[in-house]
């Protein structure tokens, strides 16, 4: 071990020694596991997506893909009533976020973000040397927009929020998002809408009016394509151009031919999108009631997961006991939220399995 430390000191860039990498939820390969820990969609992608990927696989994988992913850019732009120059694509929204942090937030002053949010934001800040100022969520874990004002004129690098927030699932109304945009007109306000299709209010209609707004989406959740790695940002062309500059200084081809073809087909199959989205939302409502019956307090969720705590039982303990019964949920050992469990919405069968497992776990604990 000692020798490794010496070798690290010898070869690593200083920034690498300081990194604290993000730890994704487990992806164990265990048959029959009820996997409700990483907010994937419980339904497979549209059959049209699979057909498009198969078709693309036969159309010249020996050739590089279109570096601009034009077909997908145009499809997404048309879908959201935007121009193609208002859309930027990346290898999952994590990559889009990383490029946005690099492009907009390295300003030698702190980036504002909620104290409880998607933990990858802080990881990018360490990677790029961006100071962070966390703004506490309210006691009920909602976002307090007024707390983002800096009356003393203190410089900020920008603002990043997830809406709906992760891991709480709590949504912020559009008027509040607009207030946030007006608080810092000279800085980019990044709204990460990874979960917005499950009932949240999207800020996309505000893009025309706010040159500082960048909205980030993913195909990993509501379009069941976590395995394909496609995310995108929408904003006015000057913001998209900055992202293109970063991308073209990093990787010309973040999206492969299969991802471009599959992504286009996912947006074309509107009926399937609507159907799976509604199924997830309806399971969520059922699961909330079932959890409340078991004594859980559940935050109001606009996402494909719920965030719940039980006043009598330790969350880490419950998560471990659930795992022993073949049900995986996510527990974060972090201040303010360590008594919560984040539970992704599964199929009705998976939700029933979770509720049954919880019932027996709680019975064993009381
Ligand atoms: N934003 C939020 C809030 C998320 O929870 C996730 C998923 N972990 C992402 C972005 C990244 O999603 P992806 O890279 O799969 O697009």
Tab-separated table of C-alpha atoms and ligand atoms in Angstrom:
chain	number	residue	atom	x	y	z
A	1	UNK	CA	0.000	0.000	0.000
A	2	UNK	CA	2.814	2.362	1.011
A	3	UNK	CA	4.459	1.785	-2.336
A	4	UNK	CA	1.198	2.680	-4.149
A	5	UNK	CA	0.935	5.979	-2.306
A	6	UNK	CA	4.479	6.821	-3.338
A	7	UNK	CA	3.748	5.964	-6.954
A	8	UNK	CA	0.570	8.052	-6.861
A	9	UNK	CA	2.523	11.044	-5.589
A	10	UNK	CA	5.060	10.493	-8.329
A	11	UNK	CA	2.742	10.235	-11.297
A	12	UNK	CA	-0.565	11.988	-10.487
A	13	UNK	CA	-1.351	15.565	-11.429
A	14	UNK	CA	-2.070	17.473	-8.182
A	15	UNK	CA	-5.737	17.834	-9.100
A	16	UNK	CA	-6.155	14.054	-9.375
A	17	UNK	CA	-4.951	13.545	-5.816
A	18	UNK	CA	-7.650	15.965	-4.639
A	19	UNK	CA	-10.540	14.379	-6.570
A	20	UNK	CA	-13.455	12.804	-4.729
A	21	UNK	CA	-15.178	10.782	-7.472
A	22	UNK	CA	-18.929	10.247	-7.669
A	23	UNK	CA	-20.114	6.818	-6.560
A	24	UNK	CA	-23.027	5.575	-8.679
A	25	UNK	CA	-25.679	3.238	-7.224
A	26	UNK	CA	-24.773	-0.444	-7.368
A	27	UNK	CA	-25.498	-2.468	-10.504
A	28	UNK	CA	-25.268	-5.998	-9.095
A	29	UNK	CA	-25.793	-8.905	-11.493
A	30	UNK	CA	-28.108	-10.913	-9.263
A	31	UNK	CA	-31.101	-12.727	-10.748
A	32	UNK	CA	-34.500	-11.784	-9.373
A	33	UNK	CA	-33.290	-8.649	-7.609
A	34	UNK	CA	-35.893	-5.877	-7.330
A	35	UNK	CA	-33.671	-3.001	-8.348
A	36	UNK	CA	-35.066	0.320	-7.162
A	37	UNK	CA	-31.786	2.119	-6.426
A	38	UNK	CA	-30.710	4.059	-9.536
A	39	UNK	CA	-33.879	5.714	-10.883
A	40	UNK	CA	-33.878	3.769	-14.113
A	41	UNK	CA	-37.168	3.367	-15.966
A	42	UNK	CA	-38.684	-0.041	-15.153
A	43	UNK	CA	-39.953	-0.361	-18.724
A	44	UNK	CA	-37.764	-1.187	-21.728
A	45	UNK	CA	-37.258	1.383	-24.499
A	46	UNK	CA	-39.728	1.630	-27.374
A	47	UNK	CA	-39.553	-1.225	-29.900
A	48	UNK	CA	-38.933	1.469	-32.520
A	49	UNK	CA	-35.730	2.428	-30.704
A	50	UNK	CA	-34.453	-1.155	-30.833
A	51	UNK	CA	-35.322	-1.412	-34.536
A	52	UNK	CA	-33.541	1.882	-35.272
A	53	UNK	CA	-30.419	0.746	-33.398
A	54	UNK	CA	-30.402	-2.559	-35.285
A	55	UNK	CA	-30.751	-0.683	-38.548
A	56	UNK	CA	-27.946	1.725	-37.621
A	57	UNK	CA	-25.680	-1.203	-36.703
A	58	UNK	CA	-25.890	-2.340	-40.316
A	59	UNK	CA	-25.228	1.076	-41.826
A	60	UNK	CA	-21.485	1.466	-41.671
A	61	UNK	CA	-20.083	1.236	-38.147
A	62	UNK	CA	-16.655	1.402	-39.783
A	63	UNK	CA	-17.343	5.111	-40.330
A	64	UNK	CA	-17.270	7.803	-37.658
A	65	UNK	CA	-20.668	9.178	-36.660
A	66	UNK	CA	-21.843	12.696	-37.518
A	67	UNK	CA	-19.820	14.855	-35.059
A	68	UNK	CA	-22.770	17.274	-34.782
A	69	UNK	CA	-25.403	14.507	-34.303
A	70	UNK	CA	-27.499	16.651	-36.658
A	71	UNK	CA	-30.431	14.254	-37.024
A	72	UNK	CA	-30.951	13.988	-33.275
A	73	UNK	CA	-30.379	17.684	-32.680
A	74	UNK	CA	-33.017	18.543	-35.243
A	75	UNK	CA	-35.455	15.991	-33.870
A	76	UNK	CA	-35.089	17.286	-30.307
A	77	UNK	CA	-35.286	20.915	-31.431
A	78	UNK	CA	-38.485	20.255	-33.404
A	79	UNK	CA	-39.964	18.324	-30.474
A	80	UNK	CA	-39.426	21.237	-28.105
A	81	UNK	CA	-40.163	24.063	-30.559
A	82	UNK	CA	-36.528	25.228	-30.630
A	83	UNK	CA	-33.924	25.767	-33.360
A	84	UNK	CA	-31.140	23.205	-33.834
A	85	UNK	CA	-28.600	25.852	-32.696
A	86	UNK	CA	-30.368	25.861	-29.332
A	87	UNK	CA	-29.603	22.189	-28.635
A	88	UNK	CA	-26.345	20.591	-27.478
A	89	UNK	CA	-25.903	16.814	-27.197
A	90	UNK	CA	-23.640	14.785	-24.958
A	91	UNK	CA	-22.807	11.275	-23.838
A	92	UNK	CA	-25.430	11.216	-21.089
A	93	UNK	CA	-26.472	14.368	-19.292
A	94	UNK	CA	-23.554	13.855	-16.894
A	95	UNK	CA	-21.208	14.768	-19.738
A	96	UNK	CA	-23.385	17.729	-20.717
A	97	UNK	CA	-23.295	18.943	-17.114
A	98	UNK	CA	-19.524	18.518	-16.949
A	99	UNK	CA	-19.044	20.621	-20.085
A	100	UNK	CA	-21.434	23.269	-18.766
A	101	UNK	CA	-19.557	23.514	-15.461
A	102	UNK	CA	-16.309	23.877	-17.396
A	103	UNK	CA	-17.759	26.421	-19.828
A	104	UNK	CA	-19.638	28.704	-17.431
A	105	UNK	CA	-18.723	28.268	-13.777
A	106	UNK	CA	-14.946	28.674	-13.595
A	107	UNK	CA	-15.177	32.302	-12.500
A	108	UNK	CA	-13.024	32.406	-9.352
A	109	UNK	CA	-16.103	32.886	-7.207
A	110	UNK	CA	-18.550	30.377	-5.737
A	111	UNK	CA	-21.200	28.458	-7.599
A	112	UNK	CA	-24.503	28.406	-5.704
A	113	UNK	CA	-26.344	25.117	-5.324
A	114	UNK	CA	-28.703	23.501	-2.802
A	115	UNK	CA	-27.059	21.756	0.163
A	116	UNK	CA	-28.980	18.640	-0.846
A	117	UNK	CA	-28.933	17.920	-4.548
A	118	UNK	CA	-27.357	15.698	-7.194
A	119	UNK	CA	-23.967	14.914	-5.699
A	120	UNK	CA	-22.175	14.903	-9.046
A	121	UNK	CA	-22.333	18.744	-9.054
A	122	UNK	CA	-19.782	18.936	-6.256
A	123	UNK	CA	-17.613	16.359	-8.000
A	124	UNK	CA	-17.371	18.534	-11.133
A	125	UNK	CA	-16.538	21.521	-8.960
A	126	UNK	CA	-13.575	19.663	-7.482
A	127	UNK	CA	-12.496	18.494	-10.912
A	128	UNK	CA	-12.516	22.027	-12.319
A	129	UNK	CA	-11.512	23.905	-9.169
A	130	UNK	CA	-14.836	25.734	-8.824
A	131	UNK	CA	-15.574	26.955	-5.270
A	132	UNK	CA	-19.033	25.956	-4.012
A	133	UNK	CA	-21.486	27.764	-1.766
A	134	UNK	CA	-24.334	25.538	-0.686
A	135	UNK	CA	-27.709	27.086	0.059
A	136	UNK	CA	-29.781	25.119	2.594
A	137	UNK	CA	-33.102	23.658	1.530
A	138	UNK	CA	-35.990	24.592	3.830
A	139	UNK	CA	-36.961	22.391	6.792
A	140	UNK	CA	-39.386	20.557	4.513
A	141	UNK	CA	-36.579	20.061	1.964
A	142	UNK	CA	-37.976	22.558	-0.554
A	143	UNK	CA	-35.895	25.118	-2.443
A	144	UNK	CA	-35.798	28.605	-0.927
A	145	UNK	CA	-35.241	30.893	-3.937
A	146	UNK	CA	-34.849	34.061	-1.850
A	147	UNK	CA	-31.772	32.525	-0.210
A	148	UNK	CA	-29.993	32.674	-3.594
A	149	UNK	CA	-30.005	36.486	-3.596
A	150	UNK	CA	-26.691	38.192	-2.803
A	151	UNK	CA	-27.736	41.602	-1.551
A	152	UNK	CA	-24.149	42.534	-0.739
A	153	UNK	CA	-23.350	42.218	-4.438
A	154	UNK	CA	-21.003	39.310	-3.710
A	155	UNK	CA	-19.895	37.732	-6.959
A	156	UNK	CA	-21.222	34.292	-7.778
A	157	UNK	CA	-20.166	31.983	-10.601
A	158	UNK	CA	-23.739	30.953	-11.338
A	159	UNK	CA	-26.477	28.727	-9.977
A	160	UNK	CA	-27.192	25.043	-10.507
A	161	UNK	CA	-30.350	23.304	-9.375
A	162	UNK	CA	-32.101	20.070	-10.239
A	163	UNK	CA	-35.821	20.489	-10.851
A	164	UNK	CA	-37.389	18.222	-9.704
A	165	UNK	CA	-34.617	18.002	-7.159
A	166	UNK	CA	-32.655	14.825	-6.575
A	167	UNK	CA	-32.744	12.906	-4.303
A	168	UNK	CA	-35.846	14.572	-2.825
A	169	UNK	CA	-38.147	14.527	-5.885
A	170	UNK	CA	-39.555	17.913	-4.845
A	171	UNK	CA	-40.475	20.211	-7.746
A	172	UNK	CA	-40.111	23.977	-8.078
A	173	UNK	CA	-42.758	26.062	-9.885
A	174	UNK	CA	-41.841	28.012	-13.008
A	175	UNK	CA	-42.395	31.372	-11.335
A	176	UNK	CA	-39.765	30.462	-8.775
A	177	UNK	CA	-37.344	29.368	-11.500
A	178	UNK	CA	-37.927	32.724	-13.166
A	179	UNK	CA	-37.169	34.525	-9.915
A	180	UNK	CA	-33.890	32.666	-9.751
A	181	UNK	CA	-33.050	33.670	-13.331
A	182	UNK	CA	-33.722	37.318	-12.490
A	183	UNK	CA	-31.581	37.218	-9.360
A	184	UNK	CA	-28.438	36.540	-11.395
A	185	UNK	CA	-28.970	37.885	-14.927
A	186	UNK	CA	-25.217	38.090	-15.549
A	187	UNK	CA	-24.603	34.441	-14.706
A	188	UNK	CA	-25.740	31.134	-16.100
A	189	UNK	CA	-28.519	29.451	-14.160
A	190	UNK	CA	-28.416	25.747	-14.986
A	191	UNK	CA	-31.658	23.848	-14.427
A	192	UNK	CA	-31.110	20.096	-14.540
A	193	UNK	CA	-34.458	18.602	-15.555
A	194	UNK	CA	-33.439	14.934	-15.608
A	195	UNK	CA	-36.779	13.950	-14.022
A	196	UNK	CA	-39.097	16.656	-15.352
A	197	UNK	CA	-41.198	14.357	-17.560
A	198	UNK	CA	-42.721	12.681	-14.506
A	199	UNK	CA	-44.845	15.680	-13.565
A	200	UNK	CA	-42.486	18.643	-13.150
A	201	UNK	CA	-42.692	22.082	-14.771
A	202	UNK	CA	-40.099	22.503	-17.508
A	203	UNK	CA	-38.239	25.797	-17.926
A	204	UNK	CA	-37.807	25.198	-21.688
A	205	UNK	CA	-40.491	27.809	-22.554
A	206	UNK	CA	-38.407	30.434	-20.713
A	207	UNK	CA	-35.377	30.039	-22.982
A	208	UNK	CA	-36.520	32.682	-25.459
A	209	UNK	CA	-36.662	35.290	-22.687
A	210	UNK	CA	-33.614	34.425	-20.595
A	211	UNK	CA	-30.133	34.503	-22.166
A	212	UNK	CA	-28.730	33.083	-18.894
A	213	UNK	CA	-30.883	29.931	-18.812
A	214	UNK	CA	-29.472	26.507	-19.628
A	215	UNK	CA	-31.844	23.540	-19.296
A	216	UNK	CA	-30.380	20.030	-19.218
A	217	UNK	CA	-32.341	16.860	-20.052
A	218	UNK	CA	-31.572	13.164	-20.347
A	219	UNK	CA	-32.947	10.208	-22.268
A	220	UNK	CA	-31.954	7.938	-19.360
A	221	UNK	CA	-35.128	8.291	-17.330
A	222	UNK	CA	-38.411	9.062	-19.099
A	223	UNK	CA	-37.215	7.487	-22.370
A	224	UNK	CA	-35.823	4.313	-20.769
A	225	UNK	CA	-32.375	4.747	-22.349
A	226	UNK	CA	-29.933	4.875	-19.432
A	227	UNK	CA	-27.829	2.287	-21.259
A	228	UNK	CA	-27.530	4.326	-24.463
A	229	UNK	CA	-26.006	7.451	-22.847
A	230	UNK	CA	-27.727	10.461	-24.395
A	231	UNK	CA	-28.298	13.807	-22.711
A	232	UNK	CA	-28.814	17.322	-24.017
A	233	UNK	CA	-28.839	20.966	-23.072
A	234	UNK	CA	-31.124	23.681	-24.435
A	235	UNK	CA	-30.419	27.386	-24.305
A	236	UNK	CA	-29.869	30.409	-26.497
A	237	UNK	CA	-27.252	29.913	-29.243
A	238	UNK	CA	-24.446	31.762	-27.419
A	239	UNK	CA	-24.600	29.227	-24.566
A	240	UNK	CA	-24.774	26.270	-26.949
A	241	UNK	CA	-21.766	27.606	-28.840
A	242	UNK	CA	-19.717	27.650	-25.639
A	243	UNK	CA	-20.633	24.017	-24.994
A	244	UNK	CA	-19.649	23.112	-28.561
A	245	UNK	CA	-16.260	24.724	-28.037
A	246	UNK	CA	-15.655	22.643	-24.931
A	247	UNK	CA	-16.924	19.443	-26.574
A	248	UNK	CA	-14.772	19.982	-29.656
A	249	UNK	CA	-11.755	20.453	-27.415
A	250	UNK	CA	-12.475	17.144	-25.698
A	251	UNK	CA	-14.183	14.557	-27.954
A	252	UNK	CA	-15.541	15.156	-31.453
A	253	UNK	CA	-17.828	12.110	-31.319
A	254	UNK	CA	-19.533	11.804	-27.933
A	255	UNK	CA	-22.582	10.139	-29.504
A	256	UNK	CA	-22.077	7.018	-31.581
A	257	UNK	CA	-24.189	5.997	-34.561
A	258	UNK	CA	-26.408	3.719	-32.463
A	259	UNK	CA	-27.132	6.450	-29.916
A	260	UNK	CA	-28.040	8.976	-32.606
A	261	UNK	CA	-30.429	6.561	-34.363
A	262	UNK	CA	-31.959	5.274	-31.121
A	263	UNK	CA	-32.376	8.784	-29.775
A	264	UNK	CA	-34.248	9.947	-32.875
A	265	UNK	CA	-36.605	6.959	-32.681
A	266	UNK	CA	-37.250	7.596	-28.972
A	267	UNK	CA	-38.557	11.088	-29.767
A	268	UNK	CA	-40.600	9.799	-32.689
A	269	UNK	CA	-42.521	7.270	-30.589
A	270	UNK	CA	-44.649	9.754	-28.702
A	271	UNK	CA	-47.347	7.206	-27.879
A	272	UNK	CA	-44.927	4.897	-26.067
A	273	UNK	CA	-43.335	7.801	-24.224
A	274	UNK	CA	-46.751	8.932	-22.972
A	275	UNK	CA	-47.774	5.431	-21.988
A	276	UNK	CA	-44.672	4.564	-19.922
A	277	UNK	CA	-44.537	7.998	-18.332
A	278	UNK	CA	-48.147	7.712	-17.188
A	279	UNK	CA	-47.565	4.163	-15.934
A	280	UNK	CA	-44.646	5.338	-13.766
A	281	UNK	CA	-46.608	8.291	-12.384
A	282	UNK	CA	-49.595	6.124	-11.577
A	283	UNK	CA	-47.398	3.527	-9.801
A	284	UNK	CA	-45.836	6.390	-7.866
A	285	UNK	CA	-49.207	7.527	-6.538
A	286	UNK	CA	-50.025	3.951	-5.480
A	287	UNK	CA	-46.632	3.480	-3.842
A	288	UNK	CA	-46.908	6.719	-1.871
A	289	UNK	CA	-50.210	5.554	-0.353
A	290	UNK	CA	-48.794	2.118	0.459
A	291	UNK	CA	-45.704	3.647	2.103
A	292	UNK	CA	-47.855	6.028	4.135
A	293	UNK	CA	-49.924	3.051	5.288
A	294	UNK	CA	-46.686	1.532	6.593
A	295	UNK	CA	-46.011	4.700	8.594
A	296	UNK	CA	-43.524	6.370	6.219
A	297	UNK	CA	-43.464	10.113	5.660
A	298	UNK	CA	-43.058	10.658	1.925
A	299	UNK	CA	-41.996	13.939	0.338
A	300	UNK	CA	-44.254	15.108	-2.536
A	301	UNK	CA	-42.516	13.683	-5.623
A	302	UNK	CA	-42.579	14.863	-9.233
A	303	UNK	CA	-39.936	12.340	-10.226
A	304	UNK	CA	-39.652	8.604	-10.913
A	305	UNK	CA	-38.638	8.007	-7.313
A	306	UNK	CA	-39.852	8.870	-3.842
A	307	UNK	CA	-37.894	10.041	-0.819
A	308	UNK	CA	-39.291	8.635	2.402
A	309	UNK	CA	-38.453	8.302	6.072
A	310	UNK	CA	-39.924	6.251	8.852
A	311	UNK	CA	-40.134	8.057	12.195
A	312	UNK	CA	-39.485	4.844	14.140
A	313	UNK	CA	-36.881	3.037	12.061
A	314	UNK	CA	-33.316	3.741	11.067
A	315	UNK	CA	-33.082	4.158	7.289
A	316	UNK	CA	-29.686	2.462	6.886
A	317	UNK	CA	-30.956	-0.487	8.854
A	318	UNK	CA	-34.114	-0.762	6.742
A	319	UNK	CA	-32.072	-0.528	3.499
A	320	UNK	CA	-29.797	-3.358	4.636
A	321	UNK	CA	-32.737	-5.513	5.679
A	322	UNK	CA	-34.431	-4.877	2.322
A	323	UNK	CA	-31.281	-5.884	0.493
A	324	UNK	CA	-31.232	-9.174	2.389
A	325	UNK	CA	-34.742	-9.723	0.994
A	326	UNK	CA	-33.635	-9.008	-2.567
A	327	UNK	CA	-34.856	-5.393	-2.795
A	328	UNK	CA	-32.375	-2.640	-3.535
A	329	UNK	CA	-33.106	0.998	-2.616
A	330	UNK	CA	-30.681	3.910	-2.205
A	331	UNK	CA	-29.552	5.272	1.138
A	332	UNK	CA	-27.273	8.331	1.392
A	333	UNK	CA	-25.183	8.635	4.516
A	334	UNK	CA	-25.267	12.435	4.364
A	335	UNK	CA	-26.222	15.177	6.829
A	336	UNK	CA	-29.978	16.004	6.992
A	337	UNK	CA	-31.023	13.066	4.810
A	338	UNK	CA	-29.509	10.026	6.463
A	339	UNK	CA	-32.902	8.940	7.775
A	340	UNK	CA	-34.395	8.871	4.269
A	341	UNK	CA	-34.574	6.158	1.643
A	342	UNK	CA	-34.735	6.969	-2.042
A	343	UNK	CA	-36.903	4.439	-3.799
A	344	UNK	CA	-37.165	4.346	-7.601
A	345	UNK	CA	-40.608	3.657	-9.021
A	346	UNK	CA	-40.766	0.147	-10.448
A	347	UNK	CA	-43.422	-1.771	-12.316
A	348	UNK	CA	-46.583	-2.504	-10.283
A	349	UNK	CA	-45.122	-5.959	-9.517
A	350	UNK	CA	-41.827	-4.475	-8.295
A	351	UNK	CA	-43.666	-1.914	-6.161
A	352	UNK	CA	-45.747	-4.721	-4.613
A	353	UNK	CA	-42.583	-6.721	-3.904
A	354	UNK	CA	-41.047	-3.684	-2.199
A	355	UNK	CA	-44.120	-3.062	-0.058
A	356	UNK	CA	-44.268	-6.716	0.988
A	357	UNK	CA	-40.585	-6.750	1.846
A	358	UNK	CA	-40.938	-3.526	3.823
A	359	UNK	CA	-43.936	-4.919	5.661
A	360	UNK	CA	-41.920	-7.909	6.828
A	361	UNK	CA	-38.808	-5.799	7.620
A	362	UNK	CA	-40.820	-3.406	9.785
A	363	UNK	CA	-42.661	-6.262	11.481
A	364	UNK	CA	-39.319	-7.864	12.360
A	365	UNK	CA	-38.008	-4.583	13.767
A	366	UNK	CA	-40.979	-3.850	16.057
B	1	LIG	N1	-29.009	14.759	-13.254
B	1	LIG	C1	-29.611	14.159	-12.225
B	1	LIG	C2	-30.339	15.005	-11.233
B	1	LIG	C3	-29.532	12.771	-12.088
B	1	LIG	O1	-30.100	12.163	-11.037
B	1	LIG	C4	-28.843	12.011	-13.059
B	1	LIG	C5	-28.785	10.504	-12.974
B	1	LIG	N2	-27.937	9.977	-12.048
B	1	LIG	C6	-28.210	12.688	-14.096
B	1	LIG	C7	-28.331	14.067	-14.179
B	1	LIG	C8	-27.366	11.990	-15.111
B	1	LIG	O2	-28.080	11.185	-15.969
B	1	LIG	P1	-27.447	10.626	-17.314
B	1	LIG	O3	-25.969	10.879	-17.288
B	1	LIG	O4	-27.785	9.180	-17.310
B	1	LIG	O5	-28.109	11.385	-18.413
